[in-house]
Coordinates of C-alpha atoms in Angstrom, one line a residue:
Chain E
M1 CA -26.6 -11.2 53.9
S2 CA -24.9 -8.2 55.6
R3 CA -21.8 -10.2 56.2
Y4 CA -21.7 -11.2 52.6
V5 CA -22.2 -7.5 51.5
A6 CA -19.4 -6.4 53.8
R7 CA -17.0 -9.0 52.5
R8 CA -17.8 -8.1 48.9
L9 CA -17.3 -4.4 49.7
A10 CA -13.9 -5.1 51.3
F11 CA -12.9 -7.2 48.3
L12 CA -14.0 -4.3 46.0
V13 CA -11.8 -1.8 47.9
I14 CA -8.8 -4.2 47.7
T15 CA -9.2 -4.7 44.0
L16 CA -9.6 -1.0 43.3
L17 CA -6.5 -0.2 45.4
L18 CA -4.4 -2.8 43.6
T19 CA -5.7 -1.7 40.2
S20 CA -4.9 1.9 41.0
L21 CA -1.4 0.8 42.0
I22 CA -1.0 -0.9 38.7
V23 CA -2.2 2.2 36.8
F24 CA 0.2 4.3 38.9
V25 CA 3.1 2.1 38.2
V26 CA 2.4 1.9 34.5
T27 CA 1.8 5.6 34.0
Q28 CA 4.0 7.3 36.5
W29 CA 6.9 5.0 36.9
L30 CA 7.3 3.1 33.6
P31 CA 7.6 6.1 31.3
G32 CA 10.7 7.3 33.2
D33 CA 10.9 11.1 33.6
V34 CA 7.3 12.5 33.4
A35 CA 8.7 16.0 33.5
R36 CA 10.5 15.3 30.3
V37 CA 7.4 13.8 28.7
I38 CA 5.6 17.1 29.5
L39 CA 8.3 19.6 28.5
G40 CA 9.8 17.7 25.6
R41 CA 13.4 16.8 24.7
E42 CA 14.7 20.4 24.5
A43 CA 13.7 21.4 28.0
S44 CA 16.4 23.0 30.2
E45 CA 17.5 21.3 33.4
P46 CA 16.3 24.0 35.8
A47 CA 12.8 24.0 34.1
L48 CA 12.7 20.2 34.5
A49 CA 13.7 20.4 38.1
A50 CA 11.1 23.0 38.8
L51 CA 8.3 20.9 37.2
R52 CA 9.5 17.8 39.1
A53 CA 9.2 19.7 42.3
E54 CA 5.8 21.1 41.4
L55 CA 4.5 17.6 40.5
G56 CA 6.1 16.1 43.5
L57 CA 8.2 13.8 41.4
D58 CA 11.3 14.3 43.6
K59 CA 9.5 12.5 46.5
P60 CA 9.8 8.8 47.2
L61 CA 7.5 6.6 45.1
P62 CA 5.2 5.3 47.8
L63 CA 4.5 8.9 48.9
Q64 CA 3.9 9.9 45.3
Y65 CA 1.4 7.1 45.0
L66 CA -0.5 8.2 48.1
S67 CA -0.7 11.8 47.2
W68 CA -1.7 10.9 43.6
L69 CA -4.4 8.7 44.9
G70 CA -5.5 11.3 47.4
R71 CA -5.8 14.0 44.8
F72 CA -7.8 11.7 42.6
L73 CA -10.2 10.8 45.3
T74 CA -10.8 14.4 46.2
G75 CA -11.7 15.2 42.6
D76 CA -8.5 16.9 41.5
W77 CA -7.7 14.9 38.4
G78 CA -5.0 17.2 37.1
T79 CA -4.6 19.1 33.8
S80 CA -4.4 17.5 30.5
Y81 CA -0.9 17.8 29.0
S82 CA -2.1 18.2 25.4
T83 CA -5.1 20.5 25.7
G84 CA -4.3 22.4 28.9
L85 CA -7.9 21.8 30.1
P86 CA -8.9 20.2 33.4
V87 CA -9.0 16.4 33.0
R88 CA -12.2 16.0 35.0
D89 CA -14.4 18.2 32.8
L90 CA -13.1 16.5 29.6
V91 CA -13.5 13.0 31.0
L92 CA -16.9 13.5 32.6
E93 CA -18.4 15.0 29.5
R94 CA -17.2 12.1 27.3
A95 CA -18.3 9.6 30.0
G96 CA -21.8 10.9 29.6
N97 CA -21.7 10.2 25.9
S98 CA -20.3 6.7 26.4
T99 CA -23.1 6.1 29.0
M100 CA -25.7 7.0 26.4
L101 CA -24.2 4.6 23.9
A102 CA -23.8 1.8 26.5
G103 CA -27.4 2.3 27.7
L104 CA -28.9 2.0 24.2
T105 CA -26.8 -1.0 23.6
L106 CA -27.9 -2.8 26.7
L107 CA -31.5 -1.9 25.9
I108 CA -31.3 -3.7 22.6
A109 CA -28.8 -6.4 23.4
V110 CA -30.1 -7.8 26.7
P111 CA -33.7 -8.8 25.8
L112 CA -32.6 -10.0 22.3
S113 CA -29.7 -12.2 23.4
V114 CA -31.6 -13.7 26.4
F115 CA -34.5 -14.5 24.1
L116 CA -32.2 -16.1 21.5
G117 CA -30.3 -18.0 24.1
V118 CA -33.5 -19.4 25.7
V119 CA -34.8 -20.5 22.2
A120 CA -31.5 -22.1 21.3
G121 CA -31.4 -23.9 24.7
L122 CA -34.9 -25.2 24.5
K123 CA -34.4 -26.5 20.9
A124 CA -31.0 -27.9 21.8
D125 CA -29.4 -29.8 18.9
K126 CA -32.2 -29.0 16.6
P127 CA -31.6 -27.1 13.3
L128 CA -32.8 -23.8 14.9
D129 CA -30.3 -24.2 17.7
A130 CA -27.5 -25.1 15.3
T131 CA -28.3 -21.9 13.3
I132 CA -28.3 -19.7 16.3
S133 CA -25.2 -21.4 17.9
I134 CA -23.0 -21.4 14.8
G135 CA -24.2 -17.9 13.9
S136 CA -23.3 -16.5 17.3
L137 CA -20.0 -18.5 17.3
A138 CA -19.1 -16.9 14.0
V139 CA -20.0 -13.4 15.1
V140 CA -18.5 -13.6 18.6
G141 CA -15.0 -13.2 17.5
L142 CA -15.4 -10.7 14.8
P143 CA -13.5 -7.5 15.7
E144 CA -15.9 -4.6 16.3
F145 CA -14.4 -2.6 13.5
V146 CA -15.3 -5.3 11.0
T147 CA -18.9 -5.6 12.2
G148 CA -19.1 -1.8 12.3
L149 CA -17.8 -1.4 8.7
I150 CA -20.3 -4.0 7.5
L151 CA -23.2 -2.1 9.2
I152 CA -22.0 1.2 7.8
E153 CA -21.7 -0.3 4.3
V154 CA -25.2 -1.8 4.4
L155 CA -27.3 0.4 6.6
A156 CA -25.7 3.8 6.0
L157 CA -24.1 3.8 2.5
R158 CA -26.5 1.5 0.6
L159 CA -29.9 1.9 2.4
H160 CA -29.3 5.4 3.8
L161 CA -31.2 4.5 7.0
F162 CA -28.7 6.0 9.5
P163 CA -25.8 8.3 9.4
A164 CA -22.4 6.7 9.0
N165 CA -20.7 9.3 11.2
S166 CA -21.7 9.7 14.8
S167 CA -19.6 12.8 15.8
I168 CA -22.3 14.5 17.8
R169 CA -21.7 18.0 19.3
P170 CA -21.0 18.4 23.0
G171 CA -24.1 18.6 25.1
T172 CA -26.4 16.8 22.7
G173 CA -29.2 15.0 24.5
F174 CA -30.1 11.3 24.2
F175 CA -33.1 11.7 21.9
E176 CA -31.5 14.3 19.7
A177 CA -28.5 12.0 19.3
L178 CA -30.5 8.8 18.8
P179 CA -30.2 8.5 15.0
Q180 CA -26.5 8.7 15.3
L181 CA -26.4 6.3 18.2
V182 CA -28.1 3.5 16.4
L183 CA -25.3 2.1 14.3
P184 CA -22.6 2.1 17.0
A185 CA -25.2 0.6 19.4
L186 CA -26.0 -2.1 16.9
T187 CA -22.4 -2.9 16.4
A188 CA -21.9 -3.2 20.2
T189 CA -25.1 -5.4 20.3
F190 CA -23.5 -7.9 18.0
V191 CA -20.5 -8.2 20.3
L192 CA -22.7 -8.8 23.4
L193 CA -25.3 -10.8 21.5
A194 CA -23.1 -13.7 20.6
Y195 CA -21.6 -14.0 24.0
V196 CA -24.7 -13.7 26.1
T197 CA -26.7 -15.9 23.8
R198 CA -24.1 -18.7 24.1
L199 CA -24.0 -18.6 27.9
T200 CA -27.8 -18.3 28.3
R201 CA -28.2 -21.3 26.0
A202 CA -25.7 -23.3 28.2
G203 CA -27.7 -22.4 31.3
V204 CA -31.0 -23.5 29.8
V205 CA -29.5 -26.8 28.5
E206 CA -28.0 -27.5 31.9
E207 CA -31.2 -26.8 33.7
M208 CA -33.4 -28.9 31.3
R209 CA -31.4 -32.0 32.3
Q210 CA -32.4 -31.7 36.0
G211 CA -34.6 -34.1 37.7
Y212 CA -37.3 -31.6 38.7
V213 CA -38.0 -30.8 35.0
R214 CA -38.8 -34.4 34.4
T215 CA -40.9 -34.6 37.5
A216 CA -42.9 -31.5 36.5
T217 CA -43.4 -32.8 33.0
L218 CA -44.4 -36.3 34.2
K219 CA -47.0 -34.9 36.6
G220 CA -48.7 -33.4 33.6
L221 CA -47.7 -29.7 33.7
P222 CA -47.8 -28.0 30.3
R223 CA -44.4 -27.3 28.8
R224 CA -45.0 -23.6 29.0
T225 CA -45.4 -23.8 32.7
V226 CA -42.5 -26.1 33.2
V227 CA -40.2 -23.7 31.2
G228 CA -41.7 -20.4 32.5
R229 CA -42.2 -21.3 36.1
H230 CA -39.3 -23.6 36.8
V231 CA -36.6 -23.7 34.3
L232 CA -36.1 -20.1 33.4
R233 CA -35.9 -19.0 37.1
N234 CA -32.9 -21.2 37.6
A235 CA -31.4 -20.9 34.1
L236 CA -31.4 -17.1 33.9
L237 CA -29.6 -16.7 37.3
P238 CA -26.1 -17.0 35.8
T239 CA -27.1 -14.6 33.0
I240 CA -27.0 -11.8 35.6
T241 CA -23.3 -12.5 36.2
V242 CA -22.7 -12.9 32.5
L243 CA -24.2 -9.5 31.9
A244 CA -21.9 -7.9 34.4
I245 CA -18.9 -9.5 32.8
S246 CA -20.0 -8.5 29.4
F247 CA -20.2 -5.0 30.6
G248 CA -16.4 -5.1 30.8
W249 CA -16.5 -6.6 27.3
L250 CA -18.7 -3.7 26.2
I251 CA -16.3 -1.1 27.6
G252 CA -13.4 -2.6 25.6
G253 CA -15.6 -2.9 22.5
L254 CA -16.8 0.7 22.8
I255 CA -13.2 1.9 22.5
V256 CA -13.0 0.5 19.0
I257 CA -16.6 1.2 18.1
E258 CA -16.3 4.9 19.0
N259 CA -13.2 5.1 16.8
V260 CA -15.0 3.5 13.9
F261 CA -18.0 5.9 14.1
N262 CA -16.1 8.9 15.3
Y263 CA -18.3 9.0 18.4
P264 CA -17.0 11.4 21.1
G265 CA -17.0 9.0 24.0
L266 CA -14.3 7.8 26.5
G267 CA -12.8 5.4 24.0
R268 CA -12.2 8.0 21.4
L269 CA -10.7 10.2 24.2
M270 CA -8.4 7.4 25.2
T271 CA -7.0 6.9 21.7
F272 CA -6.6 10.7 21.5
A273 CA -4.7 10.7 24.8
I274 CA -2.5 7.9 23.6
D275 CA -1.7 9.7 20.4
R276 CA -0.6 12.8 22.4
R277 CA 1.0 10.7 25.3
D278 CA -1.3 12.6 27.6
L279 CA -0.7 10.7 30.8
P280 CA -3.2 12.4 33.2
L281 CA -6.0 11.9 30.7
M282 CA -5.1 8.2 30.3
Q283 CA -5.0 7.7 34.0
A284 CA -8.3 9.3 34.6
I285 CA -10.1 7.4 31.8
T286 CA -8.6 4.1 33.0
L287 CA -9.4 4.6 36.7
L288 CA -13.0 5.7 35.9
T289 CA -13.6 2.7 33.7
V290 CA -12.2 0.3 36.3
L291 CA -14.4 1.9 38.9
V292 CA -17.5 1.5 36.8
F293 CA -16.6 -2.1 35.9
A294 CA -15.9 -3.0 39.5
L295 CA -19.2 -1.5 40.6
A296 CA -21.1 -3.4 37.9
N297 CA -19.5 -6.6 39.1
L298 CA -20.4 -5.9 42.7
G299 CA -24.0 -5.1 41.7
A300 CA -24.3 -8.3 39.9
D301 CA -22.8 -10.3 42.7
L302 CA -25.2 -8.7 45.2
L303 CA -28.2 -9.2 43.0
Y304 CA -27.2 -12.8 42.4
A305 CA -26.9 -13.4 46.1
A306 CA -30.2 -11.8 46.8
L307 CA -31.9 -14.1 44.3
N308 CA -29.9 -17.2 45.1
P309 CA -29.6 -17.8 48.9
R310 CA -27.2 -20.7 48.4
I311 CA -24.4 -18.3 47.6
R312 CA -24.7 -16.3 50.8
L313 CA -24.0 -19.3 52.9
E314 CA -20.7 -20.2 51.3
Chain Q
M1 CA 2.2 -24.1 13.5
T2 CA 3.7 -24.6 16.9
V3 CA 0.4 -23.8 18.7
N4 CA -1.5 -26.1 16.5
G5 CA 1.0 -28.9 16.8
Y6 CA 1.0 -28.4 20.6
N7 CA -2.7 -28.5 20.8
I8 CA -3.1 -31.6 18.8
S9 CA -0.3 -33.6 20.2
S10 CA -1.1 -32.9 23.9
M11 CA -4.8 -33.5 23.3
D12 CA -4.3 -37.1 22.2
G13 CA -2.3 -38.0 25.3
Y14 CA -5.5 -37.3 27.1
T15 CA -8.2 -38.8 24.9
A16 CA -6.3 -42.1 24.6
G17 CA -5.3 -42.1 28.3
G18 CA -8.1 -44.1 29.9
G19 CA -6.5 -46.3 32.4
G20 CA -3.4 -47.8 30.9
S21 CA -1.4 -44.8 29.6
D22 CA 1.4 -43.4 31.6
P23 CA 0.6 -40.0 33.0
A24 CA 4.2 -38.9 32.4
S25 CA 3.9 -39.6 28.7
L26 CA 4.1 -35.9 27.9
F27 CA 7.7 -35.7 28.9
S28 CA 9.1 -39.3 28.8
E29 CA 11.7 -40.7 26.4
E30 CA 9.2 -43.0 24.6
R31 CA 7.3 -40.0 23.5
R32 CA 10.3 -38.4 21.8
R33 CA 11.1 -41.7 20.2
G34 CA 7.7 -42.2 18.6
L35 CA 7.7 -39.6 15.8
A36 CA 5.6 -41.9 13.7
A37 CA 3.2 -42.3 16.5
A38 CA 2.9 -38.6 16.8
F39 CA 2.0 -38.3 13.2
S40 CA -0.8 -40.8 13.6
R41 CA -2.0 -38.9 16.7
V42 CA -2.2 -35.7 14.7
G43 CA -4.0 -37.6 12.0
R44 CA -6.5 -38.9 14.6
A45 CA -7.0 -35.5 16.1
L46 CA -7.7 -34.0 12.7
R47 CA -10.2 -36.8 12.0
E48 CA -12.0 -36.0 15.2
L49 CA -12.1 -32.3 14.2
Y50 CA -13.3 -33.2 10.7
A51 CA -16.1 -35.3 12.1
R52 CA -18.4 -32.3 12.6
P53 CA -19.0 -29.9 9.7
A54 CA -18.5 -26.7 11.8
S55 CA -15.1 -27.7 13.3
A56 CA -14.1 -29.1 9.9
L57 CA -14.7 -25.8 8.3
G58 CA -12.9 -24.0 11.0
T59 CA -9.9 -26.3 10.9
T60 CA -9.7 -25.9 7.1
L61 CA -9.7 -22.1 7.4
V62 CA -7.0 -22.2 10.0
L63 CA -4.9 -24.5 7.9
V64 CA -5.3 -22.4 4.8
F65 CA -4.1 -19.3 6.8
F66 CA -1.2 -21.2 8.2
F67 CA -0.2 -22.3 4.7
M68 CA -0.4 -18.7 3.7
A69 CA 1.8 -17.6 6.6
L70 CA 4.4 -20.3 5.8
F71 CA 4.6 -19.9 2.1
G72 CA 3.4 -16.3 1.8
P73 CA 6.5 -15.0 0.0
L74 CA 6.2 -17.7 -2.6
I75 CA 2.5 -16.9 -3.2
A76 CA 2.6 -13.1 -3.2
P77 CA 3.4 -11.7 -6.6
Y78 CA 4.7 -8.4 -5.2
S79 CA 6.3 -7.2 -2.0
A80 CA 4.2 -5.8 0.8
T81 CA 5.6 -2.3 0.6
E82 CA 6.4 -1.9 -3.1
Q83 CA 4.5 1.0 -4.6
I84 CA 4.0 0.0 -8.2
A85 CA 4.6 2.9 -10.5
G86 CA 1.4 4.1 -12.3
A87 CA -0.7 1.4 -10.7
A88 CA -2.5 3.2 -7.9
R89 CA -6.2 2.6 -7.1
Q90 CA -6.7 -0.2 -9.6
A91 CA -9.7 -2.4 -9.3
P92 CA -9.3 -6.2 -8.9
S93 CA -8.0 -7.8 -12.1
L94 CA -5.9 -10.8 -13.1
Q95 CA -2.8 -8.5 -12.7
H96 CA -3.8 -7.5 -9.2
L97 CA -6.2 -10.0 -7.8
F98 CA -7.4 -7.8 -5.0
G99 CA -6.7 -4.5 -6.7
T100 CA -4.2 -1.9 -5.5
D101 CA -4.5 0.6 -2.7
H102 CA -4.2 4.4 -2.9
L103 CA -0.4 4.2 -2.8
G104 CA -0.2 1.6 -5.6
R105 CA 0.5 -1.4 -3.4
D106 CA -0.8 -4.8 -4.4
V107 CA -3.6 -5.7 -1.9
F108 CA -3.4 -9.4 -2.5
S109 CA 0.3 -9.5 -1.7
R110 CA -0.3 -7.4 1.4
V111 CA -3.1 -9.7 2.6
V112 CA -1.1 -12.9 2.0
L113 CA 2.1 -11.5 3.6
G114 CA 0.0 -10.1 6.5
A115 CA -1.1 -13.6 7.5
R116 CA 2.5 -14.3 8.7
D117 CA 2.5 -11.1 10.7
I118 CA -0.7 -11.7 12.6
L119 CA -0.3 -15.4 13.1
A120 CA 3.3 -15.1 14.3
L121 CA 2.5 -12.3 16.7
A122 CA -0.7 -13.8 18.1
G123 CA 0.8 -17.3 18.1
L124 CA 4.0 -16.3 19.9
G125 CA 2.0 -14.2 22.4
T126 CA -0.3 -17.1 23.1
L127 CA 2.5 -19.6 23.5
L128 CA 4.4 -17.3 25.9
A129 CA 1.3 -16.4 27.9
V130 CA 0.2 -20.1 28.1
T131 CA 3.7 -21.3 29.1
I132 CA 4.2 -18.6 31.8
G133 CA 0.6 -18.8 33.0
T134 CA 0.7 -22.5 33.3
L135 CA 3.9 -22.5 35.3
V136 CA 2.7 -19.7 37.6
G137 CA -0.8 -21.3 38.0
M138 CA 0.5 -24.8 38.7
F139 CA 3.2 -24.0 41.2
S140 CA 1.3 -21.3 43.0
A141 CA -1.9 -23.5 43.4
Y142 CA 0.1 -26.5 44.4
R143 CA 2.1 -24.6 47.0
G144 CA -0.9 -22.7 48.3
G145 CA -0.4 -20.3 51.2
W146 CA 0.4 -16.6 51.0
V147 CA 2.4 -16.8 47.7
D148 CA -0.8 -18.1 46.1
E149 CA -3.0 -15.6 47.8
I150 CA -0.9 -12.6 46.9
S151 CA -0.3 -13.5 43.2
F152 CA -3.9 -14.2 42.6
R153 CA -5.1 -11.0 44.3
L154 CA -2.8 -9.2 41.9
F155 CA -4.1 -11.2 38.9
D156 CA -7.6 -10.5 39.9
S157 CA -6.9 -6.8 39.8
L158 CA -5.2 -7.1 36.4
L159 CA -8.4 -8.8 35.3
A160 CA -10.5 -5.9 36.7
L161 CA -9.1 -3.9 33.8
P162 CA -10.8 -4.8 30.5
A163 CA -8.1 -6.4 28.3
L164 CA -8.2 -3.8 25.5
L165 CA -8.0 -0.9 28.0
L166 CA -5.0 -2.4 29.7
A167 CA -3.4 -3.0 26.3
L168 CA -4.0 0.6 25.3
L169 CA -2.7 1.9 28.6
L170 CA 0.5 -0.1 28.3
L171 CA 1.0 0.8 24.6
G172 CA 0.3 4.4 25.3
V173 CA 3.1 4.5 27.8
V174 CA 5.8 2.3 26.1
G175 CA 4.9 3.4 22.5
P176 CA 3.5 1.2 19.7
S177 CA 5.7 -1.4 18.0
R178 CA 5.6 -5.1 17.3
S179 CA 7.5 -6.1 20.3
S180 CA 5.4 -4.0 22.7
V181 CA 2.3 -5.7 21.3
L182 CA 3.9 -9.0 22.1
V183 CA 4.7 -8.0 25.7
V184 CA 1.1 -6.6 26.1
L185 CA -0.4 -9.9 24.9
V186 CA 1.6 -11.8 27.5
I187 CA 0.7 -9.3 30.3
V188 CA -2.9 -9.4 29.4
Y189 CA -3.3 -13.2 29.1
V190 CA -1.0 -14.6 31.7
P191 CA -3.4 -13.9 34.6
I192 CA -6.3 -15.5 32.7
V193 CA -4.4 -18.7 31.8
A194 CA -3.0 -18.9 35.3
R195 CA -6.5 -18.7 36.7
V196 CA -7.8 -21.6 34.6
V197 CA -4.8 -23.7 35.4
R198 CA -5.1 -22.9 39.1
S199 CA -8.7 -24.0 39.3
V200 CA -7.9 -27.4 37.7
V201 CA -4.9 -27.9 39.9
L202 CA -6.8 -27.1 43.1
S203 CA -9.4 -29.8 42.3
T204 CA -6.7 -32.3 41.2
K205 CA -4.7 -31.7 44.3
Q206 CA -7.4 -33.4 46.4
K207 CA -7.3 -36.6 44.3
G208 CA -6.0 -39.8 45.8
F209 CA -3.2 -40.4 43.3
V210 CA -1.6 -37.1 44.2
E211 CA -1.8 -37.9 47.9
A212 CA -0.2 -41.3 47.1
A213 CA 2.6 -39.7 45.2
R214 CA 3.3 -37.3 48.1
M215 CA 3.4 -40.2 50.6
Q216 CA 5.9 -42.0 48.4
G217 CA 8.1 -39.1 49.0
E218 CA 8.1 -37.6 45.5
S219 CA 9.4 -34.1 45.1
T220 CA 7.0 -31.2 44.5
A221 CA 8.5 -30.6 41.0
S222 CA 8.0 -34.2 40.1
I223 CA 4.4 -34.4 41.4
V224 CA 3.5 -31.2 39.6
R225 CA 5.1 -32.4 36.4
R226 CA 4.0 -36.1 36.4
D227 CA 0.7 -36.2 38.3
I228 CA -0.8 -32.7 38.0
F229 CA 0.2 -31.5 34.6
P230 CA -1.5 -34.3 32.6
S231 CA -4.8 -33.5 34.2
V232 CA -4.4 -29.9 33.2
T233 CA -3.7 -30.5 29.5
P234 CA -7.2 -30.8 28.2
A235 CA -8.5 -27.6 29.8
L236 CA -5.2 -25.9 28.9
T237 CA -5.4 -26.9 25.2
V238 CA -8.9 -25.5 24.9
E239 CA -7.8 -22.4 26.8
A240 CA -4.8 -21.9 24.5
A241 CA -7.0 -22.2 21.4
L242 CA -9.4 -19.6 22.9
R243 CA -6.5 -17.3 23.9
F244 CA -5.2 -17.6 20.3
S245 CA -8.5 -16.4 18.9
Y246 CA -8.6 -13.5 21.3
A247 CA -5.0 -12.6 20.6
I248 CA -5.8 -12.4 16.8
F249 CA -8.7 -10.2 17.7
L250 CA -6.6 -8.0 19.9
V251 CA -3.7 -7.6 17.5
A252 CA -6.2 -6.7 14.7
S253 CA -8.0 -4.2 16.9
L254 CA -4.8 -2.6 18.1
G255 CA -3.6 -2.3 14.5
F256 CA -6.9 -0.7 13.5
L257 CA -6.6 1.8 16.4
G258 CA -3.1 2.7 15.1
V259 CA -1.4 1.7 18.4
G260 CA -0.2 -1.8 17.3
V261 CA 2.0 -2.8 14.4
Q262 CA 3.1 0.3 12.6
P263 CA 3.1 1.2 8.9
P264 CA 4.2 0.2 6.3
N265 CA 3.9 -3.3 7.7
P266 CA 1.0 -5.3 6.2
D267 CA -1.0 -5.6 9.4
W268 CA -4.7 -6.4 8.5
G269 CA -6.2 -4.1 11.1
L270 CA -3.9 -1.3 10.1
M271 CA -4.7 -1.9 6.4
V272 CA -8.4 -1.5 7.1
S273 CA -7.9 1.8 9.0
Q274 CA -5.5 3.2 6.3
A275 CA -8.0 2.3 3.6
R276 CA -10.9 4.0 5.3
P277 CA -10.4 7.6 4.0
Y278 CA -10.3 6.2 0.4
V279 CA -13.2 3.8 0.8
S280 CA -15.1 5.3 -2.1
L281 CA -12.1 5.1 -4.4
T282 CA -10.6 1.8 -3.4
P283 CA -13.2 -0.2 -1.5
W284 CA -11.3 -3.4 -2.2
A285 CA -8.3 -2.2 -0.2
L286 CA -10.6 -2.1 2.9
Y287 CA -12.8 -5.2 2.2
F288 CA -10.1 -7.8 1.5
P289 CA -8.1 -7.4 4.7
A290 CA -11.4 -7.1 6.7
I291 CA -12.6 -10.4 5.1
A292 CA -9.3 -12.0 5.9
I293 CA -9.6 -11.0 9.6
A294 CA -13.2 -12.2 9.7
L295 CA -12.4 -15.6 8.1
L296 CA -9.4 -16.2 10.3
V297 CA -11.2 -15.4 13.5
I298 CA -14.3 -17.4 12.6
G299 CA -12.0 -20.3 11.6
V300 CA -10.1 -20.3 14.9
N301 CA -13.3 -20.0 16.9
L302 CA -15.0 -22.9 15.2
A303 CA -11.8 -25.0 15.5
A304 CA -11.5 -24.1 19.2
D305 CA -15.1 -25.0 19.8
G306 CA -14.5 -28.4 18.1
L307 CA -11.4 -29.0 20.3
K308 CA -13.5 -28.2 23.3
R309 CA -16.1 -30.7 22.4
V310 CA -13.5 -33.4 21.8
L311 CA -11.4 -32.7 24.9
L312 CA -13.9 -31.5 27.4
P313 CA -17.1 -33.4 26.5
G314 CA -20.2 -32.5 28.4
R315 CA -19.2 -29.0 29.1
E316 CA -21.6 -26.7 27.3
S317 CA -21.0 -23.3 25.8

């Protein structure tokens, strides 16, 4: 097991380094002269040169990358071009908000989608399964802003159950923000629901075909025991990986959802940064997201290996 | 239409290809010759898709939107950008089927003309990504060694970035426009396609007939083209259909976020976000483009699922 963990960790570090290199190339090298991006078109040549020296832009690219990465790792994430505030404070505050939203989403989505997937899988090719499967297939591709607008129309504007706007003030706690979190979390749930349900169903269907299920049934075990004791243990294993992957899905989805509901999370901050061409802000948000995503994947892999010894030996 | 034509024609080469059919049929002369045969293939593929209600519905929806994209200018009564004098904020009527928006533009015309925009962008992006991804995936996997190792480490890291985030980062740097959205689609999807292709190639490489071809002294290019590519086509067709559906999704989302296609183009996602401030005055300007996106995406998903059942039977989900 420890060899497996070490290998996964090394793999994680390589992936993160390569990803940071991609982010660096995209944000530092692709835009051309960063000094001009900051100072604008009318800036004088001496001012540009001074800023280039200050930012280290006159040094060779590999050196720039290393010092950029070093500063990032030591917690110096730079100053936001558009607001003049330290990037780290901005990003970490918004990250907290996004975490609240993601947490509530997972709390609703995971039990619900696993339940639906298991039901659909056990009733494979019966009307109930067809309903769940086609329903999830239809919803799986709906862009989050369409789902979100439908929910706003029905639950906020017609039934007045929840507020349509989720622009909470900085420093609002989870329970205080809860009413405003519900609609965005439900929207995100739809995105995950369809995806996780489909894959859970596939796992259950696959497992129900195995020989040991027939053996257990033929030796007279009640169906509940066959399913609960034998099938689900195996069928739900891949769901762990699926959940980790859907976490990345969730991150992407949250960018749109936060914009639909005006929720002050990382996604909203990202579109703000793009509007203002605020490169340090964009870098920090991307790197933080990638880190969280990669850690979630690692966690899922390790959990999977802990539960399924066959993996470790490969 | 290219994507659809591609899907359907390449698919049949597989389903029919039990033992007798020539693996090179995708490129050989006889294939080009048989235009009539191609039509009957498309017909058969459509019949298979229409055999199940769900995929029949999906295929119909997709065909309707393709029809809209092809003949949009003939169907739309107004231009997409014309601000009709004195006709702002009108409710749906016979004059304006879907009403008019806050600027007095005919929503029906904008929705119809927008079909071409999104299908062309998503379709071209998918086609480019699938072509490049297939070439990279096939050659790199067949060659193996350090080229394969390095390119796939790099692809894995690109995949470590959620697609929308990568798209936003790129668009934030290069600036939003139609062509940058196209480039972004290709960059985001090439690694995914290449991965799928690579995994199929890696398992095909071990097969006896590839070994035999190599012993006969055939060149790498010829082996990849004639022996490996045919075994990749079913998975690739399904992958292309899936990519197409995600591409539509991504284009619409980027439009909604205001970093994709720019105004005054009739991009559905953009139309939705522009209509939001006026939702209480002109709800129709928001709902019709949103419904169009929903129907198109559902259609492509159902059709793609149908294709998967036909081409890759036995593989669930």
